[in-house]
């Protein structure tokens, strides 16, 4: 019996090590997994495609006090970005020269109300959510608006505002999503 348990333990350890090596290799070659509601759930591939309106991107969130609360409340994870924030994935829904307004109705880009953009006043625990507000802001060449186009509960630009292009790490391409 002890010999069986020893073999099982060794086989489990080897299997775990192989699995971790596989995951690490996937990460090194550019595979990214999205489990959030911000963009379709699934596997994505990092790319060298240009950063442009409509692209999905992996980025470091802005270093603002609101993001510290977001980590404490579990909206985002801790990670390797400045401020110890985790990477986020969103879609670029506004870019250079787009006029943006964010109010209680939602986010408008060039006068068009974006779907799923109405800000939520409080989270599931009843805690108020600070919102970014602007009545008419034109994005410059160094800024983008990163939003969801699939979920009304995403933690996105409705709350933290525009992001600098320098914060974007890569454009990500959907491989398998659901």
Coordinates of C-alpha atoms in Angstrom, one line a residue, residues 37-120:
X37 CA -17.2 39.8 -18.4
X38 CA -15.4 42.6 -20.2
X39 CA -14.8 40.8 -23.5
X40 CA -15.9 37.4 -24.7
X41 CA -14.6 34.7 -22.4
X42 CA -12.0 32.5 -24.0
X43 CA -8.5 32.2 -25.3
X44 CA -6.7 35.1 -27.0
X45 CA -3.4 35.4 -28.8
X46 CA -1.0 38.3 -28.4
X47 CA -0.1 40.1 -31.6
X48 CA 1.8 42.9 -33.2
X49 CA -1.3 44.3 -34.8
X50 CA -1.7 48.1 -34.6
X51 CA -3.6 49.6 -31.7
X52 CA -6.8 50.9 -33.3
X53 CA -10.4 51.4 -32.6
X54 CA -12.3 48.1 -32.4
X55 CA -9.3 46.1 -31.2
X56 CA -9.2 44.0 -28.1
X57 CA -6.2 44.9 -25.9
X58 CA -4.3 43.8 -22.9
X59 CA -3.3 46.8 -20.8
X60 CA -2.1 48.1 -17.4
X61 CA -4.9 50.2 -15.8
X62 CA -4.2 53.8 -14.8
X63 CA -2.7 54.5 -11.4
X64 CA -5.6 56.2 -9.8
X65 CA -7.0 55.8 -6.2
X66 CA -10.2 54.2 -7.7
X67 CA -8.1 51.3 -8.9
X68 CA -6.7 50.7 -5.3
X69 CA -10.4 50.3 -4.2
X70 CA -11.0 48.0 -7.2
X71 CA -8.3 45.6 -6.0
X72 CA -9.6 45.7 -2.4
X73 CA -13.2 45.1 -3.7
X74 CA -12.2 42.3 -6.0
X75 CA -13.1 44.0 -9.3
X76 CA -9.5 43.5 -10.6
X77 CA -6.6 41.3 -9.5
X78 CA -3.2 42.3 -8.3
X79 CA -0.4 41.8 -10.7
X80 CA 2.7 43.1 -12.4
X81 CA 1.5 46.5 -13.6
X82 CA 2.6 49.8 -11.9
X83 CA 0.6 50.1 -8.7
X84 CA 0.7 46.3 -8.4
X85 CA -2.5 46.1 -10.6
X86 CA -3.2 43.1 -12.8
X87 CA -3.5 43.3 -16.5
X88 CA -7.0 44.0 -17.9
X89 CA -8.6 43.2 -21.2
X90 CA -11.0 45.6 -22.9
X91 CA -12.0 46.8 -26.4
X92 CA -11.1 50.2 -27.8
X93 CA -14.4 51.9 -28.5
X94 CA -13.1 55.4 -28.9
X95 CA -9.7 56.8 -30.1
X96 CA -8.1 59.9 -31.5
X97 CA -10.5 62.8 -32.2
X98 CA -13.5 61.0 -30.9
X99 CA -15.8 63.1 -28.7
X100 CA -16.7 61.3 -25.5
X101 CA -19.4 62.1 -22.9
X102 CA -20.0 60.0 -19.8
X103 CA -23.0 60.7 -17.6
X104 CA -25.8 58.9 -15.8
X105 CA -27.3 57.6 -19.1
X106 CA -24.0 56.0 -20.2
X107 CA -21.1 56.6 -22.5
X108 CA -21.5 58.4 -25.8
X109 CA -18.9 58.4 -28.5
X110 CA -19.5 61.0 -31.2
X111 CA -23.1 61.4 -29.9
X112 CA -23.9 57.7 -30.1
X113 CA -24.8 56.0 -26.8
X114 CA -22.8 52.8 -26.4
X115 CA -24.6 49.6 -25.5
X116 CA -24.0 48.2 -22.0
X117 CA -22.5 51.6 -21.0
X118 CA -24.9 52.8 -18.3
X119 CA -22.9 53.2 -15.1
X120 CA -23.9 51.1 -12.1

